[in-house]
Short mmCIF file of C-alpha atoms in Angstrom, two decimals:
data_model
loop_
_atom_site.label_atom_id
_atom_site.label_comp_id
_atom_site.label_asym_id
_atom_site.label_seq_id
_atom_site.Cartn_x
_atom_site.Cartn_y
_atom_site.Cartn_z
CA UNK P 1 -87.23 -42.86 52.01
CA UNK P 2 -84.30 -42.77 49.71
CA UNK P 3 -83.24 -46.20 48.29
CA UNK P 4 -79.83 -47.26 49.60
CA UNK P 5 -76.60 -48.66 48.12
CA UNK P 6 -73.97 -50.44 49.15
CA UNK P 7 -71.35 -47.90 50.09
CA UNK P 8 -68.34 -49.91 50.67
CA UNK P 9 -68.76 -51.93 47.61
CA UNK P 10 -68.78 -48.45 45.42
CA UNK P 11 -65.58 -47.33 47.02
CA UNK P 12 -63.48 -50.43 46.75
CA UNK P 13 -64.67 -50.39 42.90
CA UNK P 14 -63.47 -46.44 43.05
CA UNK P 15 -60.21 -47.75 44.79
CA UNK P 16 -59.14 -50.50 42.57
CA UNK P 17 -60.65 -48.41 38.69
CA UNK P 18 -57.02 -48.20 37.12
CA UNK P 19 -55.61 -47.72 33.58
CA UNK P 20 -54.74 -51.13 32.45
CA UNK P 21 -53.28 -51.47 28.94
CA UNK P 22 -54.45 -53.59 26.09
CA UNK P 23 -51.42 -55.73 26.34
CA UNK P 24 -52.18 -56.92 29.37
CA UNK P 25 -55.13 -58.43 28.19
CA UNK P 26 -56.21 -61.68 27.42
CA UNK P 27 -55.97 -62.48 23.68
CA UNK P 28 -58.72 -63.64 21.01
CA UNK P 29 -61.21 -63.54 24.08
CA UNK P 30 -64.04 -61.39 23.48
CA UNK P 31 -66.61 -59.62 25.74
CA UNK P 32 -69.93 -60.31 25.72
CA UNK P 33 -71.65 -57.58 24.00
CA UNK P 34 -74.49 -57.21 26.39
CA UNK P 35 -71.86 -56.47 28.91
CA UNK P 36 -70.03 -53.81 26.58
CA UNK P 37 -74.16 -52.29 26.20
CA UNK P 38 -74.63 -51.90 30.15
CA UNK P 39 -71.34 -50.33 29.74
CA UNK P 40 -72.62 -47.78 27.51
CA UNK P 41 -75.72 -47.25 29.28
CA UNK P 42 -73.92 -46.71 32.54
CA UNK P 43 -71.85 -43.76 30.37
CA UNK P 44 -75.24 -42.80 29.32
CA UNK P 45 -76.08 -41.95 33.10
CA UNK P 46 -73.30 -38.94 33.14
CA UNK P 47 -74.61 -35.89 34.52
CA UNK P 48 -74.76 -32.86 31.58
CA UNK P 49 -75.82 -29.51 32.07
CA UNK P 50 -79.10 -28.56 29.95
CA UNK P 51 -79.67 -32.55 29.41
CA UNK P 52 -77.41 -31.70 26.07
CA UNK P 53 -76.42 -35.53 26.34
CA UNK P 54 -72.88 -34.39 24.19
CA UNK P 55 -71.33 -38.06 24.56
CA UNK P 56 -71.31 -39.84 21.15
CA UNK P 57 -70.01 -43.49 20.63
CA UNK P 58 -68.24 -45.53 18.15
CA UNK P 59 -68.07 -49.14 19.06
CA UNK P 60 -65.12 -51.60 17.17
CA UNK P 61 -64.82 -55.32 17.64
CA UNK P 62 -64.40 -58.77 15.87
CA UNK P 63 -63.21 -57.96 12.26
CA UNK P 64 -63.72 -53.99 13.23
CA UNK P 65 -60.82 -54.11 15.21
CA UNK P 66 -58.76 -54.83 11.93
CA UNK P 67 -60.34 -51.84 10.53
CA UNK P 68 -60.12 -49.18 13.00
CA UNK P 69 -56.59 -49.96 13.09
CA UNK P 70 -55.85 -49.68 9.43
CA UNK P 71 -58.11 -46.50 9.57
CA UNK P 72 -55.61 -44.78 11.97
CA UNK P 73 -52.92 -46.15 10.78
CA UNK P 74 -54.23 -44.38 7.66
CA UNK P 75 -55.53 -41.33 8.65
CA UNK P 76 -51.66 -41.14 10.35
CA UNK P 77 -49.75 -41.73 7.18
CA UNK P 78 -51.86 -39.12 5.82
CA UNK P 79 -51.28 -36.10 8.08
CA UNK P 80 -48.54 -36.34 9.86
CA UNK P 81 -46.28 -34.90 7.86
CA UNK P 82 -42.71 -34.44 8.56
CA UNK P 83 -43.87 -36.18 12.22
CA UNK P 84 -44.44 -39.41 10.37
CA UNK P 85 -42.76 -42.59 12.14
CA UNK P 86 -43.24 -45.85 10.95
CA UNK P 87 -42.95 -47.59 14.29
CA UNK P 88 -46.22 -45.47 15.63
CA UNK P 89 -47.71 -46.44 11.97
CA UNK P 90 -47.35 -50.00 12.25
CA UNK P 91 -48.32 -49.83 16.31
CA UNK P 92 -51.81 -48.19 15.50
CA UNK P 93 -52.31 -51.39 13.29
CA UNK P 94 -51.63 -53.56 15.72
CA UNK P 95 -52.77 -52.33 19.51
CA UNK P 96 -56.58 -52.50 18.54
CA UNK P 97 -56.14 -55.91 17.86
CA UNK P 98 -55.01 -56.64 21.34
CA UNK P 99 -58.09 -55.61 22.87
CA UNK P 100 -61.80 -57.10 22.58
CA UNK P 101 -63.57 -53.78 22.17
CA UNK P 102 -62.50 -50.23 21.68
CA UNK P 103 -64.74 -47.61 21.86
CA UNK P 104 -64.19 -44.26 20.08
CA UNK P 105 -65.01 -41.10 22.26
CA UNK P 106 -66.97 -38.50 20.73
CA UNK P 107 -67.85 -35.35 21.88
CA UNK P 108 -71.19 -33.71 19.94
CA UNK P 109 -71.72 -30.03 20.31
CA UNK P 110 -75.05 -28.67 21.25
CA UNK P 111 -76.30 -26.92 17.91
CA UNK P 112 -77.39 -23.92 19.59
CA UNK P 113 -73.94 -23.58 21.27
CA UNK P 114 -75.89 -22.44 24.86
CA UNK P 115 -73.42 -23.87 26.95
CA UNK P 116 -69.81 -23.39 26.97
CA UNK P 117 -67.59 -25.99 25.11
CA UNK P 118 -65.66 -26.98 28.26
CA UNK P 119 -68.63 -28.15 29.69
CA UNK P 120 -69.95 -30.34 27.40
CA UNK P 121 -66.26 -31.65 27.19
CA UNK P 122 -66.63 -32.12 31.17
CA UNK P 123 -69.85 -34.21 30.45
CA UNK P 124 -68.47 -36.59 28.05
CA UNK P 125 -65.08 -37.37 31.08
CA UNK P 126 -68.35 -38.16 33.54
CA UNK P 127 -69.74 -40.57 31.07
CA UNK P 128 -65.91 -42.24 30.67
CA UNK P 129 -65.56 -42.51 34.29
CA UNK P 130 -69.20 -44.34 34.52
CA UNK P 131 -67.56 -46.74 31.71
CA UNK P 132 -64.30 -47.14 33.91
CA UNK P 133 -65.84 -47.79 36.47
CA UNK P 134 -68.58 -50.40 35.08
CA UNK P 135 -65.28 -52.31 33.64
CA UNK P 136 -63.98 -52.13 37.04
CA UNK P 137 -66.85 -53.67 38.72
CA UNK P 138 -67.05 -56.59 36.07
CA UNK P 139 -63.64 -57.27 36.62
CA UNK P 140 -62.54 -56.37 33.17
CA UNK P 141 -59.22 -53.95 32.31
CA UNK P 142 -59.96 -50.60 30.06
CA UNK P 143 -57.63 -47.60 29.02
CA UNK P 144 -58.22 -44.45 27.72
CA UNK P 145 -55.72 -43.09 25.58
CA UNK P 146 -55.60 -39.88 23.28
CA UNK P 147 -52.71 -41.11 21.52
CA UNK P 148 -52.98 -41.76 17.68
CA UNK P 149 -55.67 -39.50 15.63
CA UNK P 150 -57.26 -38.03 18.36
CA UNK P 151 -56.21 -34.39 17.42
CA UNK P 152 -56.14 -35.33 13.83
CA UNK P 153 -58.73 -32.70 12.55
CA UNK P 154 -59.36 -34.63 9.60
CA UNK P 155 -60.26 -37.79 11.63
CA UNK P 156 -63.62 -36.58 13.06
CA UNK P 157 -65.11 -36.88 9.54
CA UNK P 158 -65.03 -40.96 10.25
CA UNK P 159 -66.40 -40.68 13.65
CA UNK P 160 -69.87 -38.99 12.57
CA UNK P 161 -68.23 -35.65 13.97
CA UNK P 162 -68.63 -32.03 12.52
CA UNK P 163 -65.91 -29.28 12.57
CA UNK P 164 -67.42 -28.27 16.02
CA UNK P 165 -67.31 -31.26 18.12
CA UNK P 166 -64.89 -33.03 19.39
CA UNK P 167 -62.67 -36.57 19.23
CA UNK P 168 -61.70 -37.20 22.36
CA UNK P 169 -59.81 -40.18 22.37
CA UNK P 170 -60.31 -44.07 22.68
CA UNK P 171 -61.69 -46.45 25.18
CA UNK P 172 -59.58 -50.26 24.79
CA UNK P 173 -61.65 -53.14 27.27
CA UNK P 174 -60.11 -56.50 27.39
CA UNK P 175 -60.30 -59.59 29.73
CA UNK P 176 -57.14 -59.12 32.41
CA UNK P 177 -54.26 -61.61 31.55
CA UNK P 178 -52.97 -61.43 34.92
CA UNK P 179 -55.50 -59.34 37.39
CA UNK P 180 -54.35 -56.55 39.74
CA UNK P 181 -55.25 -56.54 43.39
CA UNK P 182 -52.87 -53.37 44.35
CA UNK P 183 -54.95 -50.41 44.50
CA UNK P 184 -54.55 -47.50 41.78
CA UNK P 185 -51.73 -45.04 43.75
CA UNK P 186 -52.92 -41.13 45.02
CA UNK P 187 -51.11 -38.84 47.09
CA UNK P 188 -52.99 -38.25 50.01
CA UNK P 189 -56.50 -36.04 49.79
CA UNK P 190 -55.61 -33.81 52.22
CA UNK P 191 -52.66 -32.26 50.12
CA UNK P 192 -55.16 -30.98 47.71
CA UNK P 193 -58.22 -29.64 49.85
CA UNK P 194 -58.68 -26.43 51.28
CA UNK P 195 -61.46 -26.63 54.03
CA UNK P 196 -63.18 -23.78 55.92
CA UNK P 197 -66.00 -24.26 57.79
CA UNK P 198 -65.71 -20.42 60.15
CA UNK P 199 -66.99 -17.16 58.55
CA UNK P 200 -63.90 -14.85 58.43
CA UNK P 201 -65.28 -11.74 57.74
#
């Protein structure tokens, strides 16, 4: 017989995982890592075609923080040209620091290329919704944002990333300042399934 789980507990955790942003954390108050490791291994649990496991992980805290931020900041000044604005500049800088963890997302492409990039891509958004969801049920806040150098093709070189894979953004985790009970908002299910359950042919 199939172990059971507590159903209703998994949905309100699915009902109340929201973006919340790293300045609504708390500040200077850091996570324990063991919690930020059953994180991990909870993102480690996403399902992945072929067992190609394509998720890779770049973890930044304490004095980190300071340098992932000048990194982007960095990396920004660098390439961005024309598109250069010293407001964004001085923000990458600074929003790391607001956060206790942040956790680059990496995705690493099978080196015999048998699946289609898409879904390994698909693979590494399970293993970010295990993480948001593991955040959720600690009652911690997270955000994933691919703002800043995530399609800066010269940034995957810092992340351990080759010209085939992938940066797909960063995870921020803080303590909640001021915790939200209001669920996250959906328009209802039904608008967006088609059911058929009669043969028509």
């Amino acid at each position: 017989m199939k172990e059971k789980y507590n159903v209703e507990e998994l949905n309100k955790i699915m009902l109340h995982r929201r973006s919340i942003y790293p300045y609504q954390y708390e500040k200077g108050k850091p996570i324990p890592d063991e919690i930020i490791w059953q994180i991990l291994e909870n993102a480690n649990r996403a399902p992945n075609h072929k067992q190609t496991e394509p998720w890779r992980f770049t973890v930044f805290t304490g004095e980190g923080l300071l340098y992932f931020g000048e990194l982007q900041a960095a990396i920004y000044k660098q390439y961005s040209g024309d598109l250069f604005n010293e407001d964004r500049h001085k923000k990458l800088i600074a929003y790391p620091l607001m956060s206790s963890h942040v956790i680059a997302i990496g995705m690493k492409r099978n080196e015999t290329n048998k699946l289609p990039e898409i879904e390994e891509i698909e693979a590494v958004a399970c293993a970010v919704q295990n993480m948001f969801l593991t955040v959720t049920a600690y009652g911690l806040g997270s955000y994933w944002t691919t703002a800043g150098i995530t399609y800066f093709e010269d940034a995957k070189l810092y992340f351990d990333l080759d010209k085939k894979d992938k940066l797909l953004g960063f995870f921020y985790i803080g303590y909640v300042a001021k915790p939200l009970i209001s669920p996250s908002k959906r328009n209802p299910i039904h608008e967006k399934v088609k059911w058929i359950n009669q043969h028509k042919y």
